[in-house]
């Protein structure tokens, strides 16, 4: 089994000192940094445009991934790749032509990801695995940090793990939402290998580096 990756969400960061916060995350030993991009339409919140990501790009060499919680993501793919994201994740629910969108992300030179809201069945990605580098199973309803983990999604994670293993493809299986040092155990047992943490990591009393280490240990 591949070693777990710990990827913080920037959502809870102090946006008045974003560059320093991103550098701080890099110092903490994270594997990648996730930008929760929200357009106020697909989800009821509005967050980071590509220029914000490009500005933060100068603060660290740690890889960036963009989680596009937006409608019509095809319009924005190139903007986030140009801003410095190596991995771009779109929502299956926002893509009438998901196969073409994922291939489009790869044509831009980035790795492709597809996210599933809690209600969306895993079969939705069954016919696009060849175009996919990462599947993200949302363990909260997207839009805000600090929500409670949905354990019911673990059966979906297990099903996705079987689909990925049967495909023989090197596809990362990521979970996002309510991940803490306790909920990560169930998510890892279900088969996830990439873990997004926002509020828990930013609020960890022993600091982010200790938090990253604890999450990594619990996921192993
Ligand atoms: C939801 C966001 C959050 C964020 C992580 O739309 O995607 O899940 O990344 O937030 P926490 O870890 O605070 O649930």
PDB file of C-alpha atoms and ligand atoms in Angstrom:
ATOM      1  CA  UNK A   1       0.000   0.000   0.000  1.00  0.00           C
ATOM      2  CA  UNK A   2       1.239   3.498  -0.790  1.00  0.00           C
ATOM      3  CA  UNK A   3       2.241   5.779   2.099  1.00  0.00           C
ATOM      4  CA  UNK A   4      -0.409   8.306   3.134  1.00  0.00           C
ATOM      5  CA  UNK A   5      -0.204  11.898   1.854  1.00  0.00           C
ATOM      6  CA  UNK A   6      -1.265  14.754   4.158  1.00  0.00           C
ATOM      7  CA  UNK A   7      -2.594  17.785   2.267  1.00  0.00           C
ATOM      8  CA  UNK A   8      -3.846  20.861   4.139  1.00  0.00           C
ATOM      9  CA  UNK A   9      -6.683  23.007   2.878  1.00  0.00           C
ATOM     10  CA  UNK A  10      -5.823  26.736   2.853  1.00  0.00           C
ATOM     11  CA  UNK A  11      -9.434  27.612   3.662  1.00  0.00           C
ATOM     12  CA  UNK A  12      -8.893  28.193   7.435  1.00  0.00           C
ATOM     13  CA  UNK A  13      -5.679  30.222   6.917  1.00  0.00           C
ATOM     14  CA  UNK A  14      -5.338  33.851   8.049  1.00  0.00           C
ATOM     15  CA  UNK A  15      -5.940  35.395   4.615  1.00  0.00           C
ATOM     16  CA  UNK A  16      -4.373  38.657   5.789  1.00  0.00           C
ATOM     17  CA  UNK A  17      -1.005  36.883   5.798  1.00  0.00           C
ATOM     18  CA  UNK A  18      -1.576  34.231   3.159  1.00  0.00           C
ATOM     19  CA  UNK A  19       2.038  34.018   1.944  1.00  0.00           C
ATOM     20  CA  UNK A  20       3.360  33.435   5.449  1.00  0.00           C
ATOM     21  CA  UNK A  21       0.621  30.868   6.143  1.00  0.00           C
ATOM     22  CA  UNK A  22       1.509  28.925   2.986  1.00  0.00           C
ATOM     23  CA  UNK A  23       5.215  29.005   3.898  1.00  0.00           C
ATOM     24  CA  UNK A  24       4.230  27.812   7.396  1.00  0.00           C
ATOM     25  CA  UNK A  25       2.372  24.828   5.913  1.00  0.00           C
ATOM     26  CA  UNK A  26       5.412  23.964   3.803  1.00  0.00           C
ATOM     27  CA  UNK A  27       7.577  24.108   6.946  1.00  0.00           C
ATOM     28  CA  UNK A  28       5.184  21.684   8.639  1.00  0.00           C
ATOM     29  CA  UNK A  29       6.148  18.996   6.119  1.00  0.00           C
ATOM     30  CA  UNK A  30       2.907  18.700   4.151  1.00  0.00           C
ATOM     31  CA  UNK A  31       2.946  16.735   0.881  1.00  0.00           C
ATOM     32  CA  UNK A  32       0.861  19.213  -1.159  1.00  0.00           C
ATOM     33  CA  UNK A  33      -1.341  22.246  -0.457  1.00  0.00           C
ATOM     34  CA  UNK A  34      -5.008  22.335  -1.541  1.00  0.00           C
ATOM     35  CA  UNK A  35      -6.820  25.477  -2.703  1.00  0.00           C
ATOM     36  CA  UNK A  36     -10.567  25.190  -2.136  1.00  0.00           C
ATOM     37  CA  UNK A  37     -11.860  27.201  -5.091  1.00  0.00           C
ATOM     38  CA  UNK A  38     -15.532  28.124  -4.670  1.00  0.00           C
ATOM     39  CA  UNK A  39     -17.638  30.234  -7.075  1.00  0.00           C
ATOM     40  CA  UNK A  40     -20.707  30.966  -4.925  1.00  0.00           C
ATOM     41  CA  UNK A  41     -22.867  29.003  -7.402  1.00  0.00           C
ATOM     42  CA  UNK A  42     -21.820  25.337  -7.220  1.00  0.00           C
ATOM     43  CA  UNK A  43     -21.384  25.903  -3.451  1.00  0.00           C
ATOM     44  CA  UNK A  44     -22.706  28.823  -1.340  1.00  0.00           C
ATOM     45  CA  UNK A  45     -19.259  30.287  -0.650  1.00  0.00           C
ATOM     46  CA  UNK A  46     -16.768  32.344  -2.697  1.00  0.00           C
ATOM     47  CA  UNK A  47     -13.010  31.925  -2.233  1.00  0.00           C
ATOM     48  CA  UNK A  48      -9.747  31.993  -4.212  1.00  0.00           C
ATOM     49  CA  UNK A  49      -9.312  33.333  -7.751  1.00  0.00           C
ATOM     50  CA  UNK A  50      -6.277  32.215  -9.802  1.00  0.00           C
ATOM     51  CA  UNK A  51      -4.399  35.470  -9.064  1.00  0.00           C
ATOM     52  CA  UNK A  52      -4.459  34.677  -5.343  1.00  0.00           C
ATOM     53  CA  UNK A  53      -3.023  31.221  -6.001  1.00  0.00           C
ATOM     54  CA  UNK A  54      -0.370  32.690  -8.330  1.00  0.00           C
ATOM     55  CA  UNK A  55       0.666  35.180  -5.619  1.00  0.00           C
ATOM     56  CA  UNK A  56       0.990  32.407  -3.025  1.00  0.00           C
ATOM     57  CA  UNK A  57       2.957  30.303  -5.536  1.00  0.00           C
ATOM     58  CA  UNK A  58       5.968  32.521  -4.821  1.00  0.00           C
ATOM     59  CA  UNK A  59       5.973  31.506  -1.122  1.00  0.00           C
ATOM     60  CA  UNK A  60       6.885  27.827  -1.456  1.00  0.00           C
ATOM     61  CA  UNK A  61       7.895  25.050  -3.858  1.00  0.00           C
ATOM     62  CA  UNK A  62       5.414  22.601  -2.308  1.00  0.00           C
ATOM     63  CA  UNK A  63       3.020  21.355  -5.040  1.00  0.00           C
ATOM     64  CA  UNK A  64      -0.410  23.003  -5.236  1.00  0.00           C
ATOM     65  CA  UNK A  65      -3.682  21.284  -6.086  1.00  0.00           C
ATOM     66  CA  UNK A  66      -6.874  23.173  -6.997  1.00  0.00           C
ATOM     67  CA  UNK A  67     -10.219  21.730  -5.868  1.00  0.00           C
ATOM     68  CA  UNK A  68     -12.651  23.485  -8.214  1.00  0.00           C
ATOM     69  CA  UNK A  69     -16.058  23.649  -6.556  1.00  0.00           C
ATOM     70  CA  UNK A  70     -17.387  25.652  -9.481  1.00  0.00           C
ATOM     71  CA  UNK A  71     -19.909  25.316 -12.309  1.00  0.00           C
ATOM     72  CA  UNK A  72     -18.529  25.026 -15.882  1.00  0.00           C
ATOM     73  CA  UNK A  73     -14.942  24.358 -14.700  1.00  0.00           C
ATOM     74  CA  UNK A  74     -13.656  24.086 -18.308  1.00  0.00           C
ATOM     75  CA  UNK A  75     -13.530  27.889 -18.419  1.00  0.00           C
ATOM     76  CA  UNK A  76     -11.092  27.995 -15.482  1.00  0.00           C
ATOM     77  CA  UNK A  77      -8.790  24.982 -15.889  1.00  0.00           C
ATOM     78  CA  UNK A  78      -5.990  26.834 -17.703  1.00  0.00           C
ATOM     79  CA  UNK A  79      -6.078  29.736 -15.216  1.00  0.00           C
ATOM     80  CA  UNK A  80      -5.272  27.483 -12.243  1.00  0.00           C
ATOM     81  CA  UNK A  81      -2.639  25.521 -14.129  1.00  0.00           C
ATOM     82  CA  UNK A  82      -0.985  28.812 -15.169  1.00  0.00           C
ATOM     83  CA  UNK A  83      -1.247  29.980 -11.513  1.00  0.00           C
ATOM     84  CA  UNK A  84       0.961  27.024 -10.548  1.00  0.00           C
ATOM     85  CA  UNK A  85      -1.344  24.081  -9.694  1.00  0.00           C
ATOM     86  CA  UNK A  86       0.085  20.675 -10.684  1.00  0.00           C
ATOM     87  CA  UNK A  87      -3.209  18.896 -10.023  1.00  0.00           C
ATOM     88  CA  UNK A  88      -6.712  20.204 -10.842  1.00  0.00           C
ATOM     89  CA  UNK A  89      -9.800  18.528  -9.393  1.00  0.00           C
ATOM     90  CA  UNK A  90     -13.263  19.086 -10.914  1.00  0.00           C
ATOM     91  CA  UNK A  91     -16.621  17.946  -9.559  1.00  0.00           C
ATOM     92  CA  UNK A  92     -18.321  15.170 -11.543  1.00  0.00           C
ATOM     93  CA  UNK A  93     -21.648  16.872 -10.747  1.00  0.00           C
ATOM     94  CA  UNK A  94     -20.507  20.025 -12.591  1.00  0.00           C
ATOM     95  CA  UNK A  95     -19.236  18.272 -15.745  1.00  0.00           C
ATOM     96  CA  UNK A  96     -21.680  17.120 -18.455  1.00  0.00           C
ATOM     97  CA  UNK A  97     -18.586  16.022 -20.441  1.00  0.00           C
ATOM     98  CA  UNK A  98     -16.390  14.710 -17.598  1.00  0.00           C
ATOM     99  CA  UNK A  99     -14.235  12.492 -19.850  1.00  0.00           C
ATOM    100  CA  UNK A 100     -13.336  15.456 -22.090  1.00  0.00           C
ATOM    101  CA  UNK A 101     -12.740  17.771 -19.107  1.00  0.00           C
ATOM    102  CA  UNK A 102     -10.318  15.353 -17.430  1.00  0.00           C
ATOM    103  CA  UNK A 103      -8.439  14.848 -20.718  1.00  0.00           C
ATOM    104  CA  UNK A 104      -8.349  18.643 -21.040  1.00  0.00           C
ATOM    105  CA  UNK A 105      -6.638  19.019 -17.649  1.00  0.00           C
ATOM    106  CA  UNK A 106      -3.937  16.575 -18.733  1.00  0.00           C
ATOM    107  CA  UNK A 107      -3.513  18.380 -22.076  1.00  0.00           C
ATOM    108  CA  UNK A 108      -2.711  21.510 -20.051  1.00  0.00           C
ATOM    109  CA  UNK A 109       0.169  19.588 -18.446  1.00  0.00           C
ATOM    110  CA  UNK A 110      -1.443  19.041 -15.027  1.00  0.00           C
ATOM    111  CA  UNK A 111      -2.678  15.861 -13.339  1.00  0.00           C
ATOM    112  CA  UNK A 112      -6.452  15.360 -13.359  1.00  0.00           C
ATOM    113  CA  UNK A 113      -8.795  14.807 -10.405  1.00  0.00           C
ATOM    114  CA  UNK A 114     -12.526  14.154 -10.078  1.00  0.00           C
ATOM    115  CA  UNK A 115     -14.462  14.892  -6.867  1.00  0.00           C
ATOM    116  CA  UNK A 116     -17.737  13.264  -5.791  1.00  0.00           C
ATOM    117  CA  UNK A 117     -20.215  14.924  -3.412  1.00  0.00           C
ATOM    118  CA  UNK A 118     -21.487  12.665  -0.610  1.00  0.00           C
ATOM    119  CA  UNK A 119     -24.616  11.599  -2.546  1.00  0.00           C
ATOM    120  CA  UNK A 120     -22.853  10.786  -5.821  1.00  0.00           C
ATOM    121  CA  UNK A 121     -22.359   7.048  -6.470  1.00  0.00           C
ATOM    122  CA  UNK A 122     -18.812   5.783  -7.191  1.00  0.00           C
ATOM    123  CA  UNK A 123     -19.942   4.276 -10.522  1.00  0.00           C
ATOM    124  CA  UNK A 124     -19.946   7.832 -11.912  1.00  0.00           C
ATOM    125  CA  UNK A 125     -16.152   7.533 -12.389  1.00  0.00           C
ATOM    126  CA  UNK A 126     -16.154   3.918 -13.652  1.00  0.00           C
ATOM    127  CA  UNK A 127     -15.700   4.933 -17.311  1.00  0.00           C
ATOM    128  CA  UNK A 128     -13.172   7.739 -16.839  1.00  0.00           C
ATOM    129  CA  UNK A 129     -10.513   6.044 -14.692  1.00  0.00           C
ATOM    130  CA  UNK A 130      -8.083   6.007 -17.649  1.00  0.00           C
ATOM    131  CA  UNK A 131      -8.290   9.826 -17.740  1.00  0.00           C
ATOM    132  CA  UNK A 132      -7.974  10.238 -13.961  1.00  0.00           C
ATOM    133  CA  UNK A 133      -4.988  10.688 -11.643  1.00  0.00           C
ATOM    134  CA  UNK A 134      -6.983  11.246  -8.430  1.00  0.00           C
ATOM    135  CA  UNK A 135     -10.505  10.562  -7.150  1.00  0.00           C
ATOM    136  CA  UNK A 136     -11.744  12.728  -4.272  1.00  0.00           C
ATOM    137  CA  UNK A 137     -14.567  11.395  -2.102  1.00  0.00           C
ATOM    138  CA  UNK A 138     -16.044  14.368  -0.197  1.00  0.00           C
ATOM    139  CA  UNK A 139     -16.686  13.436   3.432  1.00  0.00           C
ATOM    140  CA  UNK A 140     -18.697  16.628   4.038  1.00  0.00           C
ATOM    141  CA  UNK A 141     -21.075  18.639   1.860  1.00  0.00           C
ATOM    142  CA  UNK A 142     -18.685  21.069   0.141  1.00  0.00           C
ATOM    143  CA  UNK A 143     -18.661  24.788   0.864  1.00  0.00           C
ATOM    144  CA  UNK A 144     -17.237  25.310   4.301  1.00  0.00           C
ATOM    145  CA  UNK A 145     -14.517  24.062   6.637  1.00  0.00           C
ATOM    146  CA  UNK A 146     -15.140  22.856  10.173  1.00  0.00           C
ATOM    147  CA  UNK A 147     -18.038  20.513   9.355  1.00  0.00           C
ATOM    148  CA  UNK A 148     -18.594  17.043  10.833  1.00  0.00           C
ATOM    149  CA  UNK A 149     -17.134  14.041   8.982  1.00  0.00           C
ATOM    150  CA  UNK A 150     -19.750  11.819   7.278  1.00  0.00           C
ATOM    151  CA  UNK A 151     -18.826   8.192   8.129  1.00  0.00           C
ATOM    152  CA  UNK A 152     -21.475   6.936   5.694  1.00  0.00           C
ATOM    153  CA  UNK A 153     -19.082   7.883   2.868  1.00  0.00           C
ATOM    154  CA  UNK A 154     -16.610   5.183   4.000  1.00  0.00           C
ATOM    155  CA  UNK A 155     -18.506   2.479   2.116  1.00  0.00           C
ATOM    156  CA  UNK A 156     -18.099   4.578  -1.034  1.00  0.00           C
ATOM    157  CA  UNK A 157     -14.376   4.972  -0.329  1.00  0.00           C
ATOM    158  CA  UNK A 158     -14.079   1.184  -0.014  1.00  0.00           C
ATOM    159  CA  UNK A 159     -15.910   0.699  -3.327  1.00  0.00           C
ATOM    160  CA  UNK A 160     -13.660   3.257  -5.039  1.00  0.00           C
ATOM    161  CA  UNK A 161     -10.583   1.519  -3.604  1.00  0.00           C
ATOM    162  CA  UNK A 162     -11.733  -1.763  -5.189  1.00  0.00           C
ATOM    163  CA  UNK A 163     -12.455  -0.048  -8.521  1.00  0.00           C
ATOM    164  CA  UNK A 164      -9.014   1.584  -8.546  1.00  0.00           C
ATOM    165  CA  UNK A 165      -7.186  -1.622  -7.544  1.00  0.00           C
ATOM    166  CA  UNK A 166      -9.070  -3.645 -10.191  1.00  0.00           C
ATOM    167  CA  UNK A 167      -8.143  -1.039 -12.825  1.00  0.00           C
ATOM    168  CA  UNK A 168      -4.429  -1.487 -12.082  1.00  0.00           C
ATOM    169  CA  UNK A 169      -4.041   2.290 -12.586  1.00  0.00           C
ATOM    170  CA  UNK A 170      -1.950   4.556 -10.312  1.00  0.00           C
ATOM    171  CA  UNK A 171      -4.877   6.684  -9.098  1.00  0.00           C
ATOM    172  CA  UNK A 172      -4.793   8.506  -5.755  1.00  0.00           C
ATOM    173  CA  UNK A 173      -7.870   8.176  -3.523  1.00  0.00           C
ATOM    174  CA  UNK A 174      -8.386  11.368  -1.530  1.00  0.00           C
ATOM    175  CA  UNK A 175     -10.901  12.291   1.193  1.00  0.00           C
ATOM    176  CA  UNK A 176     -11.779  15.848   2.219  1.00  0.00           C
ATOM    177  CA  UNK A 177     -13.909  17.186   5.041  1.00  0.00           C
ATOM    178  CA  UNK A 178     -13.895  16.696   8.800  1.00  0.00           C
ATOM    179  CA  UNK A 179     -10.585  14.805   8.745  1.00  0.00           C
ATOM    180  CA  UNK A 180      -9.048  14.681  12.233  1.00  0.00           C
ATOM    181  CA  UNK A 181      -6.662  12.348  14.086  1.00  0.00           C
ATOM    182  CA  UNK A 182      -9.675  10.148  14.847  1.00  0.00           C
ATOM    183  CA  UNK A 183     -11.771  10.235  11.665  1.00  0.00           C
ATOM    184  CA  UNK A 184      -8.673   9.621   9.543  1.00  0.00           C
ATOM    185  CA  UNK A 185      -8.446   6.058  10.900  1.00  0.00           C
ATOM    186  CA  UNK A 186     -11.768   4.958   9.390  1.00  0.00           C
ATOM    187  CA  UNK A 187     -11.055   6.766   6.130  1.00  0.00           C
ATOM    188  CA  UNK A 188      -7.656   5.050   5.826  1.00  0.00           C
ATOM    189  CA  UNK A 189      -9.105   1.641   6.691  1.00  0.00           C
ATOM    190  CA  UNK A 190     -11.739   2.167   3.987  1.00  0.00           C
ATOM    191  CA  UNK A 191      -8.896   2.646   1.491  1.00  0.00           C
ATOM    192  CA  UNK A 192      -8.119   6.368   1.179  1.00  0.00           C
ATOM    193  CA  UNK A 193      -4.450   7.315   0.782  1.00  0.00           C
ATOM    194  CA  UNK A 194      -4.581  11.124   0.496  1.00  0.00           C
ATOM    195  CA  UNK A 195      -6.087  13.167   3.335  1.00  0.00           C
ATOM    196  CA  UNK A 196      -7.200  16.809   3.277  1.00  0.00           C
ATOM    197  CA  UNK A 197      -7.273  18.529   6.643  1.00  0.00           C
ATOM    198  CA  UNK A 198      -8.245  22.150   7.272  1.00  0.00           C
ATOM    199  CA  UNK A 199      -9.629  23.243  10.632  1.00  0.00           C
ATOM    200  CA  UNK A 200      -8.236  20.344  12.658  1.00  0.00           C
ATOM    201  CA  UNK A 201      -4.692  20.947  11.415  1.00  0.00           C
ATOM    202  CA  UNK A 202      -4.844  24.741  11.807  1.00  0.00           C
ATOM    203  CA  UNK A 203      -6.291  24.377  15.321  1.00  0.00           C
ATOM    204  CA  UNK A 204      -3.908  21.611  16.468  1.00  0.00           C
ATOM    205  CA  UNK A 205      -2.564  22.674  19.908  1.00  0.00           C
ATOM    206  CA  UNK A 206       0.946  21.286  19.277  1.00  0.00           C
ATOM    207  CA  UNK A 207       1.340  23.116  15.976  1.00  0.00           C
ATOM    208  CA  UNK A 208       1.045  22.076  12.333  1.00  0.00           C
ATOM    209  CA  UNK A 209       4.196  19.918  12.096  1.00  0.00           C
ATOM    210  CA  UNK A 210       3.063  17.790  15.039  1.00  0.00           C
ATOM    211  CA  UNK A 211      -0.415  17.643  13.531  1.00  0.00           C
ATOM    212  CA  UNK A 212       0.903  16.463  10.177  1.00  0.00           C
ATOM    213  CA  UNK A 213       2.996  13.773  11.876  1.00  0.00           C
ATOM    214  CA  UNK A 214       0.039  12.601  13.971  1.00  0.00           C
ATOM    215  CA  UNK A 215      -2.254  12.390  10.945  1.00  0.00           C
ATOM    216  CA  UNK A 216       0.400  10.480   8.984  1.00  0.00           C
ATOM    217  CA  UNK A 217       0.869   8.009  11.847  1.00  0.00           C
ATOM    218  CA  UNK A 218      -2.867   7.467  12.269  1.00  0.00           C
ATOM    219  CA  UNK A 219      -3.311   6.877   8.530  1.00  0.00           C
ATOM    220  CA  UNK A 220      -0.554   4.272   8.322  1.00  0.00           C
TER     221      UNK A 220
HETATM  222  C1  LIG B   1     -15.336  21.860   2.004  1.00  0.00           C
HETATM  223  C2  LIG B   1     -13.860  22.093   2.020  1.00  0.00           C
HETATM  224  C3  LIG B   1     -13.344  21.633   3.350  1.00  0.00           C
HETATM  225  C4  LIG B   1     -11.893  21.895   3.545  1.00  0.00           C
HETATM  226  C5  LIG B   1     -11.407  21.105   4.744  1.00  0.00           C
HETATM  227  O1  LIG B   1     -15.846  22.425   0.877  1.00  0.00           O
HETATM  228  O2  LIG B   1     -13.248  21.358   0.972  1.00  0.00           O
HETATM  229  O3  LIG B   1     -13.586  20.252   3.416  1.00  0.00           O
HETATM  230  O4  LIG B   1     -11.207  21.481   2.405  1.00  0.00           O
HETATM  231  O5  LIG B   1     -12.120  21.572   5.834  1.00  0.00           O
HETATM  232  P1  LIG B   1     -12.139  20.808   7.240  1.00  0.00           P
HETATM  233  O6  LIG B   1     -10.888  19.947   7.309  1.00  0.00           O
HETATM  234  O7  LIG B   1     -12.125  21.943   8.227  1.00  0.00           O
HETATM  235  O8  LIG B   1     -13.382  20.009   7.248  1.00  0.00           O
END
